[in-house]
Amino acid sequence: RTTDTKLVKHLISLRVHLSTANLAWIEEFVTTESGMNVLSDLLARLVSKGGKRKKLTDVEDTVLLETVKCLRALLNTEVRLLETS
């Protein structure tokens, strides 16, 4: 589906941005935009979907992988935020 393909592109872009953005942008992403909640909700939906069907589509697998990579980048940054405050 094109929606899922667009989501993959957005997640890749987000992951790159999370890895390179300044801390102020990331802090706004987490607090104002509830970015961590959005990513974790997406992850939960994919995991439950896979549990019902036992198998995700290839695109859903990619969305799942990119979501986890975004969360990892965010968590790595959150550690940096804690160290600087």
Coordinates of N, CA, C and O in Angstrom, one line a residue, residues 41-81:
D41 N 3.2 3.9 20.2 CA 1.8 3.4 19.8 C 1.9 2.7 18.4 O 1.2 1.7 18.3
L42 N 2.7 3.2 17.5 CA 2.9 2.6 16.2 C 3.5 1.2 16.4 O 3.0 0.2 15.8
L43 N 4.5 1.1 17.3 CA 5.1 -0.1 17.6 C 4.1 -1.1 18.1 O 4.1 -2.3 17.7
A44 N 3.3 -0.7 19.1 CA 2.3 -1.6 19.7 C 1.3 -2.1 18.7 O 0.9 -3.3 18.7
R45 N 0.9 -1.2 17.8 CA -0.1 -1.6 16.8 C 0.5 -2.7 15.9 O -0.2 -3.7 15.5
L46 N 1.7 -2.5 15.5 CA 2.4 -3.4 14.6 C 2.6 -4.8 15.3 O 2.4 -5.8 14.7
V47 N 3.0 -4.8 16.5 CA 3.2 -6.0 17.3 C 1.9 -6.8 17.4 O 1.9 -8.0 17.2
S48 N 0.9 -6.1 17.8 CA -0.4 -6.7 18.0 C -1.0 -7.3 16.6 O -1.6 -8.3 16.6
K49 N -0.7 -6.5 15.6 CA -1.2 -6.9 14.2 C -0.5 -8.2 13.8 O -1.1 -9.2 13.3
G50 N 0.8 -8.3 14.1 CA 1.6 -9.5 13.8 C 1.2 -10.6 14.6 O 1.2 -11.8 14.1
G51 N 0.8 -10.4 15.8 CA 0.3 -11.5 16.7 C -1.0 -12.1 16.2 O -1.2 -13.3 16.3
K52 N -1.9 -11.3 15.7 CA -3.1 -11.8 15.2 C -3.0 -12.6 13.9 O -3.6 -13.6 13.8
R53 N -2.1 -12.1 13.0 CA -1.9 -12.8 11.7 C -0.7 -13.7 11.7 O -0.6 -14.5 10.8
K54 N 0.1 -13.6 12.7 CA 1.3 -14.4 12.9 C 2.4 -13.9 11.9 O 3.5 -14.3 12.1
K55 N 2.1 -13.1 10.9 CA 3.1 -12.7 10.0 C 2.7 -11.3 9.5 O 1.6 -11.0 9.1
L56 N 3.7 -10.4 9.5 CA 3.5 -9.0 9.0 C 3.9 -9.0 7.5 O 4.7 -9.9 7.1
T57 N 3.4 -8.1 6.7 CA 3.8 -8.0 5.3 C 5.2 -7.4 5.3 O 5.7 -6.9 6.3
D58 N 5.8 -7.5 4.2 CA 7.2 -7.0 4.0 C 7.3 -5.5 4.4 O 8.2 -5.1 5.1
V59 N 6.3 -4.7 3.9 CA 6.3 -3.3 4.2 C 6.1 -3.1 5.7 O 6.7 -2.2 6.3
E60 N 5.2 -3.8 6.3 CA 5.0 -3.7 7.8 C 6.2 -4.1 8.5 O 6.5 -3.4 9.5
D61 N 6.9 -5.1 8.1 CA 8.2 -5.4 8.7 C 9.2 -4.3 8.6 O 9.9 -4.0 9.6
T62 N 9.2 -3.6 7.5 CA 10.1 -2.4 7.4 C 9.7 -1.3 8.3 O 10.5 -0.6 8.9
V63 N 8.4 -1.1 8.3 CA 7.8 0.0 9.3 C 8.2 -0.3 10.7 O 8.7 0.5 11.4
L64 N 8.1 -1.6 11.1 CA 8.5 -2.0 12.4 C 9.9 -1.8 12.7 O 10.3 -1.2 13.7
L65 N 10.8 -2.2 11.8 CA 12.2 -2.0 11.9 C 12.6 -0.5 12.0 O 13.3 -0.1 12.9
E66 N 12.0 0.3 11.2 CA 12.3 1.7 11.2 C 11.8 2.4 12.5 O 12.4 3.3 13.0
T67 N 10.6 1.9 13.0 CA 10.1 2.5 14.2 C 11.0 2.2 15.4 O 11.3 3.0 16.2
V68 N 11.5 0.9 15.4 CA 12.5 0.6 16.5 C 13.8 1.4 16.3 O 14.3 1.9 17.4
K69 N 14.2 1.6 15.1 CA 15.5 2.4 14.9 C 15.2 3.9 15.4 O 16.1 4.5 16.0
C70 N 14.0 4.4 15.1 CA 13.7 5.8 15.6 C 13.7 5.8 17.1 O 14.2 6.8 17.7
L71 N 13.1 4.8 17.7 CA 13.0 4.8 19.2 C 14.4 4.7 19.7 O 14.8 5.3 20.7
R72 N 15.3 3.9 19.1 CA 16.7 3.7 19.6 C 17.4 5.1 19.5 O 18.1 5.5 20.4
A73 N 17.3 5.7 18.3 CA 17.9 7.0 18.2 C 17.4 8.0 19.2 O 18.2 8.8 19.8
L74 N 16.1 8.0 19.5 CA 15.5 8.9 20.5 C 16.0 8.6 21.9 O 16.4 9.5 22.6
L75 N 16.1 7.3 22.2 CA 16.6 6.9 23.5 C 18.0 7.3 23.7 O 18.4 7.7 24.8
N76 N 18.8 7.1 22.7 CA 20.2 7.5 22.8 C 20.4 9.0 23.0 O 21.2 9.4 23.8
T77 N 19.5 9.8 22.4 CA 19.5 11.2 22.6 C 19.0 11.6 24.0 O 19.5 12.5 24.6
E78 N 17.9 10.9 24.4 CA 17.4 11.1 25.8 C 18.5 10.9 26.8 O 18.5 11.7 27.8
V79 N 19.3 10.0 26.7 CA 20.4 9.8 27.6 C 21.3 11.0 27.6 O 21.7 11.5 28.6
R80 N 21.6 11.5 26.4 CA 22.4 12.7 26.3 C 21.7 13.9 26.9 O 22.3 14.7 27.6
L81 N 20.4 14.0 26.8 CA 19.6 15.1 27.4 C 19.8 15.0 28.9 O 20.0 16.0 29.6

